[in-house]
Coordinates of C-alpha atoms and ligand atoms in Angstrom, one line a residue:
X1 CA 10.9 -30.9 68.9
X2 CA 11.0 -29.3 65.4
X3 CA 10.7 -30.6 61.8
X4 CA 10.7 -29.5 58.6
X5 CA 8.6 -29.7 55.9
X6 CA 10.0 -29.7 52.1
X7 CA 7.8 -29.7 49.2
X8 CA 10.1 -30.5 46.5
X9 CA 10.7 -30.0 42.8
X10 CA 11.5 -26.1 42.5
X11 CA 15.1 -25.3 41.2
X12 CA 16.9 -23.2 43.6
X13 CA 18.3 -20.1 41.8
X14 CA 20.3 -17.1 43.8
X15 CA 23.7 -17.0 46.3
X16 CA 24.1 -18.5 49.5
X17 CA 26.9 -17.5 52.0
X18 CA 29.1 -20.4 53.4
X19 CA 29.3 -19.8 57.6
X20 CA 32.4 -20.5 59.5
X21 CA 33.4 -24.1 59.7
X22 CA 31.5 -25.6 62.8
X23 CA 34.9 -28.2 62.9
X24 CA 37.2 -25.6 62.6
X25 CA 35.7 -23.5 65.3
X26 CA 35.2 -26.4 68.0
X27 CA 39.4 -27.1 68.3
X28 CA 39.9 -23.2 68.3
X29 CA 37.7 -22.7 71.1
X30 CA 39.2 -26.0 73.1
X31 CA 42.9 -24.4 72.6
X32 CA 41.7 -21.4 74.4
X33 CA 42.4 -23.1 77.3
X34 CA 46.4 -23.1 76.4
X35 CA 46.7 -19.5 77.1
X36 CA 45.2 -17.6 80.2
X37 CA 44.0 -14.1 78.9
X38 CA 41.1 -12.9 76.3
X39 CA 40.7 -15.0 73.2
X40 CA 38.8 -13.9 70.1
X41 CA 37.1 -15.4 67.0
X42 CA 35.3 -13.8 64.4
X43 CA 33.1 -16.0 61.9
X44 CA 31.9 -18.2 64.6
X45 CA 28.9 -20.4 63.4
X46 CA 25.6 -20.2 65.4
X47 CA 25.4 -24.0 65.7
X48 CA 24.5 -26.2 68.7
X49 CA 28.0 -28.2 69.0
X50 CA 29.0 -24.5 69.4
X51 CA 26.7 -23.7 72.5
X52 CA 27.5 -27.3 73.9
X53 CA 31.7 -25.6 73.6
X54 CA 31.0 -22.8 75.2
X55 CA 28.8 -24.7 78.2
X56 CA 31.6 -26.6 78.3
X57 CA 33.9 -23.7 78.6
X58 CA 32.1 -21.8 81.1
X59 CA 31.6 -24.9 83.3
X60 CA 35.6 -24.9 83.7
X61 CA 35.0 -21.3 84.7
X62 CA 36.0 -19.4 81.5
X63 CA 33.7 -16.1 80.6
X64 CA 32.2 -16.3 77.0
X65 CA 30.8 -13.4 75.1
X66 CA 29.2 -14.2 71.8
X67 CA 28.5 -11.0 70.2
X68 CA 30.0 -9.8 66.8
X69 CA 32.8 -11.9 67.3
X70 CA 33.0 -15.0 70.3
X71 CA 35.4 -13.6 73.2
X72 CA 36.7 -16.0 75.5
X73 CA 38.3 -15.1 78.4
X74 CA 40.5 -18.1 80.2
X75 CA 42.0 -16.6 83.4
X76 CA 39.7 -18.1 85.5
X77 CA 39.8 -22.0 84.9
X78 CA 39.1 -23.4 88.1
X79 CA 37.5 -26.9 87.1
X80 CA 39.5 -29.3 85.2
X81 CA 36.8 -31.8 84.0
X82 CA 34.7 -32.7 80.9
X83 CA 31.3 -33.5 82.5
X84 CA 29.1 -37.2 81.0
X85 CA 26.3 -34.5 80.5
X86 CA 28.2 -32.6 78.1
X87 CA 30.3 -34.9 76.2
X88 CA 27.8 -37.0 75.5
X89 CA 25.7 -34.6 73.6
X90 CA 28.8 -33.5 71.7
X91 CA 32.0 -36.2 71.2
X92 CA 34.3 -33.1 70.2
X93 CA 34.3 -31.7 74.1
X94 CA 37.3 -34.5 74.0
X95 CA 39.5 -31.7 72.4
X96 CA 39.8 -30.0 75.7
X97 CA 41.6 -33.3 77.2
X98 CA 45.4 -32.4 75.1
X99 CA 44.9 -28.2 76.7
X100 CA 44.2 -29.5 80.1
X101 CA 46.9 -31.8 80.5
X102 CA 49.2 -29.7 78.8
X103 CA 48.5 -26.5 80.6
X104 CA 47.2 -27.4 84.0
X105 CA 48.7 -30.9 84.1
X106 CA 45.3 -32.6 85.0
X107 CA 42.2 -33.4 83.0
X108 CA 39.3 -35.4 83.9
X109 CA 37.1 -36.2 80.1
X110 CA 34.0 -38.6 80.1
X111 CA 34.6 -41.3 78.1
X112 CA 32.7 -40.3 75.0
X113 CA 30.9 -43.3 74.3
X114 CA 29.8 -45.4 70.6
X115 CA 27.8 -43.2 68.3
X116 CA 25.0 -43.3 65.4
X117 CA 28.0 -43.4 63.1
X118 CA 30.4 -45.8 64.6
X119 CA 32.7 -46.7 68.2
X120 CA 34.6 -43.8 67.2
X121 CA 37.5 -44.7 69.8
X122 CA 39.7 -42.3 71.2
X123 CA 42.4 -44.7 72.0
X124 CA 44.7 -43.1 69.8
X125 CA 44.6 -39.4 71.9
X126 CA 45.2 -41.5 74.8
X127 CA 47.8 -43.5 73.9
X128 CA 50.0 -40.2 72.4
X129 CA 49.3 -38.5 75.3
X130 CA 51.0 -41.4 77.3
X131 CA 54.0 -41.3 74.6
X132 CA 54.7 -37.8 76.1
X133 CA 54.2 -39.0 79.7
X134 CA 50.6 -38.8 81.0
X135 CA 49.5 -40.8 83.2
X136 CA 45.9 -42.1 81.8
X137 CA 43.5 -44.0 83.5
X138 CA 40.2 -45.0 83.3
X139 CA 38.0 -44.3 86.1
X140 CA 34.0 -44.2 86.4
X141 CA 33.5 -43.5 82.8
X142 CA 36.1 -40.8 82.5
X143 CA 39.3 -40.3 81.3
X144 CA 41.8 -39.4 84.3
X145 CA 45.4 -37.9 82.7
X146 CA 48.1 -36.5 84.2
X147 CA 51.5 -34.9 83.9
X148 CA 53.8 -32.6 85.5
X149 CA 54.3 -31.4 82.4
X150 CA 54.5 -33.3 79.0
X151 CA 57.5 -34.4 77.2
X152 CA 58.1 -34.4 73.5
X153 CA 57.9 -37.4 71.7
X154 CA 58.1 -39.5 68.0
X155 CA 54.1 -40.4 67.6
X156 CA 52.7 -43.0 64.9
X157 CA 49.5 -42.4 64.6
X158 CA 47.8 -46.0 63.3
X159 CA 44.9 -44.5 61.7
X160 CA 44.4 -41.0 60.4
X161 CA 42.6 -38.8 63.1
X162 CA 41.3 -35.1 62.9
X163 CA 40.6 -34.6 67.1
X164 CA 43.3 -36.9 67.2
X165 CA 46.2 -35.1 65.5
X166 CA 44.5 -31.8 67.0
X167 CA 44.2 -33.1 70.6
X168 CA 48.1 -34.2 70.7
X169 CA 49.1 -30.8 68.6
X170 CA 47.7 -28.9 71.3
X171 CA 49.2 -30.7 74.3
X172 CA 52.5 -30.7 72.4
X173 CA 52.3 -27.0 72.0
X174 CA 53.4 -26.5 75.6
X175 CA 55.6 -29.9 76.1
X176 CA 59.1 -30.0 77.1
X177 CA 61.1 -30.5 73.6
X178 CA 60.0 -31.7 70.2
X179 CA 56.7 -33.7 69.7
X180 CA 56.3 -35.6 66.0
X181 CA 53.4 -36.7 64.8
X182 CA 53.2 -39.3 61.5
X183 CA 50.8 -40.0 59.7
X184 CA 48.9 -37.0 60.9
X185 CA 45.8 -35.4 59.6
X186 CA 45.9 -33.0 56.5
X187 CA 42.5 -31.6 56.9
X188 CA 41.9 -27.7 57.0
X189 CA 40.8 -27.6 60.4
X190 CA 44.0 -29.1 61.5
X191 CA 45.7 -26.5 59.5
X192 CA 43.2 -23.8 60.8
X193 CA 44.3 -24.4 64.6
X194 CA 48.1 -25.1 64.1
X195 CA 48.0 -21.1 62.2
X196 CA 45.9 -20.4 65.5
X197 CA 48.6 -21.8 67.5
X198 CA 51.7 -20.1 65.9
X199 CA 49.8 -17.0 66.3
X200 CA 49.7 -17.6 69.9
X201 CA 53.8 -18.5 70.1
X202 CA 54.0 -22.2 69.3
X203 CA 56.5 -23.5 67.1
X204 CA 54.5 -25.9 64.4
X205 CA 56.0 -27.1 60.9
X206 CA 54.5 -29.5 58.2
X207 CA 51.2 -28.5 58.6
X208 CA 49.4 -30.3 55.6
X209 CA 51.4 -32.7 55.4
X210 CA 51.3 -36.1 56.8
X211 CA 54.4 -35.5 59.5
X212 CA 53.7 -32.5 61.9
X213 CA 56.6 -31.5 64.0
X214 CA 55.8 -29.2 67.4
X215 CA 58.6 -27.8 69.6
X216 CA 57.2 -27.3 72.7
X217 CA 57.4 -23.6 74.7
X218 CA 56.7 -22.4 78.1
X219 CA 54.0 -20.3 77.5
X220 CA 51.3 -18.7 74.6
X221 CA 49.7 -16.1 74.8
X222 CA 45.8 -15.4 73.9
X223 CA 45.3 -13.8 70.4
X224 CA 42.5 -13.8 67.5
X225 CA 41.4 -16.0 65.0
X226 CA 38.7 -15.7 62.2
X227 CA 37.3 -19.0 61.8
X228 CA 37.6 -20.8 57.8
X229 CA 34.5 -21.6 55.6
X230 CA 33.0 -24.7 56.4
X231 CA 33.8 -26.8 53.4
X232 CA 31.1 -29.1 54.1
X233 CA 28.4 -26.8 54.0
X234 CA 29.8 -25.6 50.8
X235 CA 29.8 -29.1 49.8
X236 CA 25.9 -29.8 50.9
X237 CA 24.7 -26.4 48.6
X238 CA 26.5 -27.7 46.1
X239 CA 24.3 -30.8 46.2
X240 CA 21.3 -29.2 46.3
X241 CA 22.1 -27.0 43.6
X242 CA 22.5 -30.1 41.4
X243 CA 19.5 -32.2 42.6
X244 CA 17.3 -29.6 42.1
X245 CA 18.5 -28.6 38.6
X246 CA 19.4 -25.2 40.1
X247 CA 22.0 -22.5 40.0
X248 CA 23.6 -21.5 42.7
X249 CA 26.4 -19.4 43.7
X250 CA 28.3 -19.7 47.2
X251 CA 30.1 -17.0 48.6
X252 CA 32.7 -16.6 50.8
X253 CA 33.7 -20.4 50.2
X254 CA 37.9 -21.5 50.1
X255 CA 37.6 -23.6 46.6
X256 CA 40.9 -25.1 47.6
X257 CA 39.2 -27.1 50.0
X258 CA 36.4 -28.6 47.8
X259 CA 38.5 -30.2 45.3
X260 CA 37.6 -33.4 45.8
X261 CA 34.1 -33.0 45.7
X262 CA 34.3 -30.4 43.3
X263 CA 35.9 -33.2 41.0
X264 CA 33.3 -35.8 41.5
X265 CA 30.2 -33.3 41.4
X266 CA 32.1 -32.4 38.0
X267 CA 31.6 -35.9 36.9
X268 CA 28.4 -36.1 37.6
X269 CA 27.3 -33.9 35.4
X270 CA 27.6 -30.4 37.9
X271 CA 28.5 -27.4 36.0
X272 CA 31.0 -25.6 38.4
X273 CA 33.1 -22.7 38.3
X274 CA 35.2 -20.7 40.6
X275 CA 35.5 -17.2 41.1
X276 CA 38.0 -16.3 43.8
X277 CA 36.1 -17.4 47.2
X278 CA 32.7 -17.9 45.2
X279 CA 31.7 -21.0 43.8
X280 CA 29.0 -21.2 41.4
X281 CA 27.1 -24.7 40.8
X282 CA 24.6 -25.5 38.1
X283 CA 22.8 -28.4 37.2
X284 CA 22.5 -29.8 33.7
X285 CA 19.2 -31.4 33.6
X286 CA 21.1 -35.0 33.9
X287 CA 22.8 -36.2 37.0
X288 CA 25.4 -39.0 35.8
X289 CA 25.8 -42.4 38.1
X290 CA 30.1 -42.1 39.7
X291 CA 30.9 -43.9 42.6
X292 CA 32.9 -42.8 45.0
X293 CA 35.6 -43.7 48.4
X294 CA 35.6 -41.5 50.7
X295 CA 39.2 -41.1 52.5
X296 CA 40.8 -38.4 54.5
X297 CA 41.8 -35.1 53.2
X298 CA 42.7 -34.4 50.5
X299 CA 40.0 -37.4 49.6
X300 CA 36.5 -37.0 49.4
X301 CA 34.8 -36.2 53.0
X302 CA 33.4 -39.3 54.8
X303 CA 31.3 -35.7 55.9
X304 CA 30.0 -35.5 52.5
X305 CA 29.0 -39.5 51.6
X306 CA 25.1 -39.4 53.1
X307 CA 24.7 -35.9 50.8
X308 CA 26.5 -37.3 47.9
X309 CA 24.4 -40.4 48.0
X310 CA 21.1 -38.4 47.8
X311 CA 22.1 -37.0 44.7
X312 CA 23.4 -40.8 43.1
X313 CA 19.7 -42.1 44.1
X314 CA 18.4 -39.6 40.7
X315 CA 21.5 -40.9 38.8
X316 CA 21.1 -42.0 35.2
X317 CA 23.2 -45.7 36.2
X318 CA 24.1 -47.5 39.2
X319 CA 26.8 -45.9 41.9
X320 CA 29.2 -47.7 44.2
X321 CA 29.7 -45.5 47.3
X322 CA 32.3 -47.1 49.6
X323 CA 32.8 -45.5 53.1
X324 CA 36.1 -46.0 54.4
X325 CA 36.6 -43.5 57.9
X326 CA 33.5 -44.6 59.7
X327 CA 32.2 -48.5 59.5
X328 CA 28.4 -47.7 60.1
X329 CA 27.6 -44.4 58.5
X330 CA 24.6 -45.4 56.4
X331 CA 21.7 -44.4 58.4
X332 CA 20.1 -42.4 55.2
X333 CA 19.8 -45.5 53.3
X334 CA 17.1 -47.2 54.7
X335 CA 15.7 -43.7 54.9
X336 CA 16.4 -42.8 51.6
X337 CA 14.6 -46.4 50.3
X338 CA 10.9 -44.6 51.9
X339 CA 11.7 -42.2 49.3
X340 CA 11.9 -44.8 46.5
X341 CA 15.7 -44.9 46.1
X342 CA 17.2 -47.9 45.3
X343 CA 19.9 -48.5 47.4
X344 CA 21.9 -52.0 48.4
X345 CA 24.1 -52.4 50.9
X346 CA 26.9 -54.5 51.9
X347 CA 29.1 -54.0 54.8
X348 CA 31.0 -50.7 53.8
X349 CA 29.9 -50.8 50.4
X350 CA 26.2 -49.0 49.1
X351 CA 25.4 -49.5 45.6
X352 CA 23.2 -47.0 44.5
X353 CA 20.6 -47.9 41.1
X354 CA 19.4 -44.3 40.1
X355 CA 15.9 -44.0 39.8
X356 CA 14.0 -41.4 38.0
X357 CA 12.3 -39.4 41.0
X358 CA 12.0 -39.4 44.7
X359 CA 9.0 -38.9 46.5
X360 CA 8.0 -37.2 49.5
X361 CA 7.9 -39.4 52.7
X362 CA 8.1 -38.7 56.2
X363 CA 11.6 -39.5 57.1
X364 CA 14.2 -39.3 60.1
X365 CA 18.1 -39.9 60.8
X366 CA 20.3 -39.7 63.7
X367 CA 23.4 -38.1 62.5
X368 CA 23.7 -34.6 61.4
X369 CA 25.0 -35.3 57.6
X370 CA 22.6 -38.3 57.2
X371 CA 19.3 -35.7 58.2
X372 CA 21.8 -33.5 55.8
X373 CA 21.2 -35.8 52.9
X374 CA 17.2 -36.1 53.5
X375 CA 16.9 -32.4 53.4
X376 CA 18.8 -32.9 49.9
X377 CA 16.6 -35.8 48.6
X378 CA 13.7 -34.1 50.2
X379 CA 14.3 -30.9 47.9
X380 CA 14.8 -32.8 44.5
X381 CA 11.6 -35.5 45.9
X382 CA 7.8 -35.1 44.4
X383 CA 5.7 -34.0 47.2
X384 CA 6.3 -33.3 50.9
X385 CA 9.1 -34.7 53.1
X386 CA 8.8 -34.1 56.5
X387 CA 12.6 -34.2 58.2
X388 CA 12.1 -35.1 61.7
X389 CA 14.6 -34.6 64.8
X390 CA 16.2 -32.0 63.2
X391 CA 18.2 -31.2 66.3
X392 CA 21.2 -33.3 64.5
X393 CA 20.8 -30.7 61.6
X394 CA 20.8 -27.8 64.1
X395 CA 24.5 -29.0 65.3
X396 CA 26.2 -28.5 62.1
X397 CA 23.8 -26.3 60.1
X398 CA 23.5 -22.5 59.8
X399 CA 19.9 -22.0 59.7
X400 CA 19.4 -23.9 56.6
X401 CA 16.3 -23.3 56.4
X402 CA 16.2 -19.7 55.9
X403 CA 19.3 -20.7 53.7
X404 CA 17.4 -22.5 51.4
X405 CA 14.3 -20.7 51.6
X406 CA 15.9 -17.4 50.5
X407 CA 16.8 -19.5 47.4
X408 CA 13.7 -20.5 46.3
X409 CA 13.4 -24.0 48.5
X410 CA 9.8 -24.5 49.5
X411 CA 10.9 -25.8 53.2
X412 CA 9.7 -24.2 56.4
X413 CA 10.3 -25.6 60.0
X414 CA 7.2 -26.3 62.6
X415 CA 6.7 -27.8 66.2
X416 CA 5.7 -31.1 65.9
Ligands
LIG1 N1 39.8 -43.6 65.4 C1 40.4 -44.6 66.2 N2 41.0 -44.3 67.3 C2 41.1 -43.0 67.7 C3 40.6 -41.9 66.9 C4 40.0 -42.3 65.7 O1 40.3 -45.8 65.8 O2 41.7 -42.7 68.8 C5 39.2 -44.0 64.1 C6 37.7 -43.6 64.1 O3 36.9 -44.6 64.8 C7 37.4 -43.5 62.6 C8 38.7 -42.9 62.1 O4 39.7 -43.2 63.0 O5 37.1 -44.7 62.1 C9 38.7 -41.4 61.8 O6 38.1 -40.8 62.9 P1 38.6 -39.3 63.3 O7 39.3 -39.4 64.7 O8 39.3 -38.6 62.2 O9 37.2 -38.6 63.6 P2 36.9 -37.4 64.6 O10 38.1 -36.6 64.8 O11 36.2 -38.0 65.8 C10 36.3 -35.5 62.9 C11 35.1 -34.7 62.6 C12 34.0 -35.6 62.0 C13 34.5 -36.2 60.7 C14 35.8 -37.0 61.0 C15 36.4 -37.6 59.8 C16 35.3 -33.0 64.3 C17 34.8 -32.3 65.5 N3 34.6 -34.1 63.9 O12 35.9 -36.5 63.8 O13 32.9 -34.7 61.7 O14 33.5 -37.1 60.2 O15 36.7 -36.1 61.7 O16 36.7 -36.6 58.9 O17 36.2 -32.5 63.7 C18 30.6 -34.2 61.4 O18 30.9 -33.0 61.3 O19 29.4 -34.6 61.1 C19 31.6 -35.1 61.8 C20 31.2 -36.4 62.3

């Protein structure tokens, strides 16, 4: 297993390019399965969750080809099933129960089970896909659905879900009449694969908005697709350029997604302007105490609360950070108190007292935006943090390493 090492303190200074979103590119590659025939994607992040896709992919018999770009070819599915082994490592390989169902009328999903962050139910997928007529049971740990083919239906989605809204987008693509879904998911990555979709034939509208309305057709066809700029990487260097008192500049970023961060880092203290698709981030030698609730997009990114946090714990006041998607996504605090943060927390609610300086500790989480935020705290920290099971970072992180280092970071990764 590999760790890194950080010894903080050194402003990062230079540009960092933003990878394709690792969120946007997991759905993509599950809706490949919609369409027999040869898929493409350009801007493909080399991430984990990515390899764990295309396992999953390959297992139903589809022929991957990461070069360049990620082909996919899909005329060959011969298994319909979504092994334990698989979804365990990665709760997104859920996405390829709404394709399944939809296109081969059959889909057998492991159950994912709870997680670091949360139970993370998926009642919700299951329940719309019932609404349009699959038949869902439970069976050994899996998922069992079926349908001769789906049928449109009015959906009321009780919470707001991203796989959710995605999973029930795609089976609806290929449904028999008109599928609506309220109180759907706004985020980018939902818009991301509804473009996707259109581009293969499906008929999609309000897209961004809360009520998403699908008329079903008989058929798509396989087309291309360059993934969008994960906006939570952007998010994380924009972090680190703050808590290090740096100046960076991220290219190849879609500002129009960071707007809620960007408006928080703002008020606390970040310098940030925006150039087009580059976004450049400079600390002001005083990091200002705001709290914050995360809530789904447009809101601040549940995704962004562990990195947003490190930066609070140097704030010149106290912060109340309230997390509202997920009820147990604090892992980082107790972490973040062996660096000498002072953190309380009470059920949702994490009230941060900013001290003046972090120091280097050897430290560990379980989710990838928690280890996210120690790599953050780690940078800004006196002395040498060593990250540890940095295989959670490796899911959802473009070598962030060589990121970081190339701006200055002293951070390197060894074999424990
Ligand atoms: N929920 C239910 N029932 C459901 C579905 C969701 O109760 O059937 C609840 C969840 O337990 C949670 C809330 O609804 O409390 C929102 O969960 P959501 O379904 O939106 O989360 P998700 O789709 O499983 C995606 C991202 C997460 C991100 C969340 C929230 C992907 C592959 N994952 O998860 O990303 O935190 O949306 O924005 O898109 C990450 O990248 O680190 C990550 C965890």
């Amino acid at each position: 297993m590999d760790k890194l090492l950080i010894d903080g303190g050194v402003p990062l200074h230079g540009e960092v390019h933003i990878s394709g979103a690792k969120n946007a590119a997991l759905p993509l590659m599950a809706a490949s399965l919609l369409a027999p025939g040869m898929h493409t994607f350009s801007n493909i992040p080399r991430l984990r969750d990515i390899r764990t896709m295309l396992r999953l992919l390959e297992h139903m018999g589809a022929v991957c080809e990461d070069e360049a770009r990620l082909a996919i070819d899909t005329r060959h599915i011969h298994t319909l099933e979504a092994p334990y082994e698989l979804v365990k490592t990665m709760r997104a390989s859920v996405l390829v129960l709404g394709p399944l169902v939809a296109r081969y009328g059959e889909a057998k999903v492991s159950l994912p089970g709870g997680c670091a962050i949360g139970a993370r139910p998926i009642n919700l997928h299951l329940k719309g896909l019932e609404q349009m007529g699959a038949q869902v049971q439970l069976e050994h740990g899996y998922v069992v659905a079926r349908a001769d083919r789906l049928k449109g239906a009015s959906i009321f989605l009780d919470q707001v879900t991203v796989t959710g809204t995605e999973n029930l987008m795609m089976a609806a693509a290929l449904a028999r009449g008109t599928t609506t879904l309220y109180n759907a998911a706004k985020e980018p990555e939902v818009a991301a694969l509804a473009e996707y979709l259109s581009r293969m034939g499906a008929c999609i509208e309000g897209v961004g908005s809360d009520t998403i309305t699908v008329r079903g057709v008989d058929d798509l066809t396989a087309s291309h697709f360059t993934v969008i700029p994960d906006r939570i990487e952007a998010a994380t260097y924009m972090v680190a350029a703050g808590i290090t008192n740096g100046h960076l500049k991220l290219v190849h970023c879609r500002p129009e997604h960071l707007g809620a961060v960007t408006e928080k880092l703002k008020a606390a203290g970040l310098v940030i302007e925006i150039h087009g698709e580059t976004v450049e981030v400079r600390g002001n030698g005083r990091i200002v105490s705001v709290g914050v609730k995360t809530r789904p997009f447009p809101g601040f990114p549940t995704d962004m609360q562990a990195q947003f946090m490190s930066l609070m714990a140097l704030g010149d006041a106290t912060s109340v950070i309230v997390e509202q998607i997920f009820e147990n996504r604090f892992m980082h605090v107790l972490e973040l108190k062996r660096m000498g943060a002072d953190i309380e927390l009470e059920g949702r609610t994490a009230v941060v007292k900013g001290v003046a300086k972090l120091s280097g500790a050897p430290v560990m989480a379980t989710d990838l935006r928690a280890s996210a935020s120690l790599v953050l705290a780690g940078l800004a920290a006196e002395g040498t943090t060593e990250v540890h099971r940095i295989y959670h970072l490796d899911r959802g992180y473009e070598t962030i390493e060589h990121k970081l280092a190339a701006v200055g970071a002293r951070i390197r990764r060894v074999r424990e």
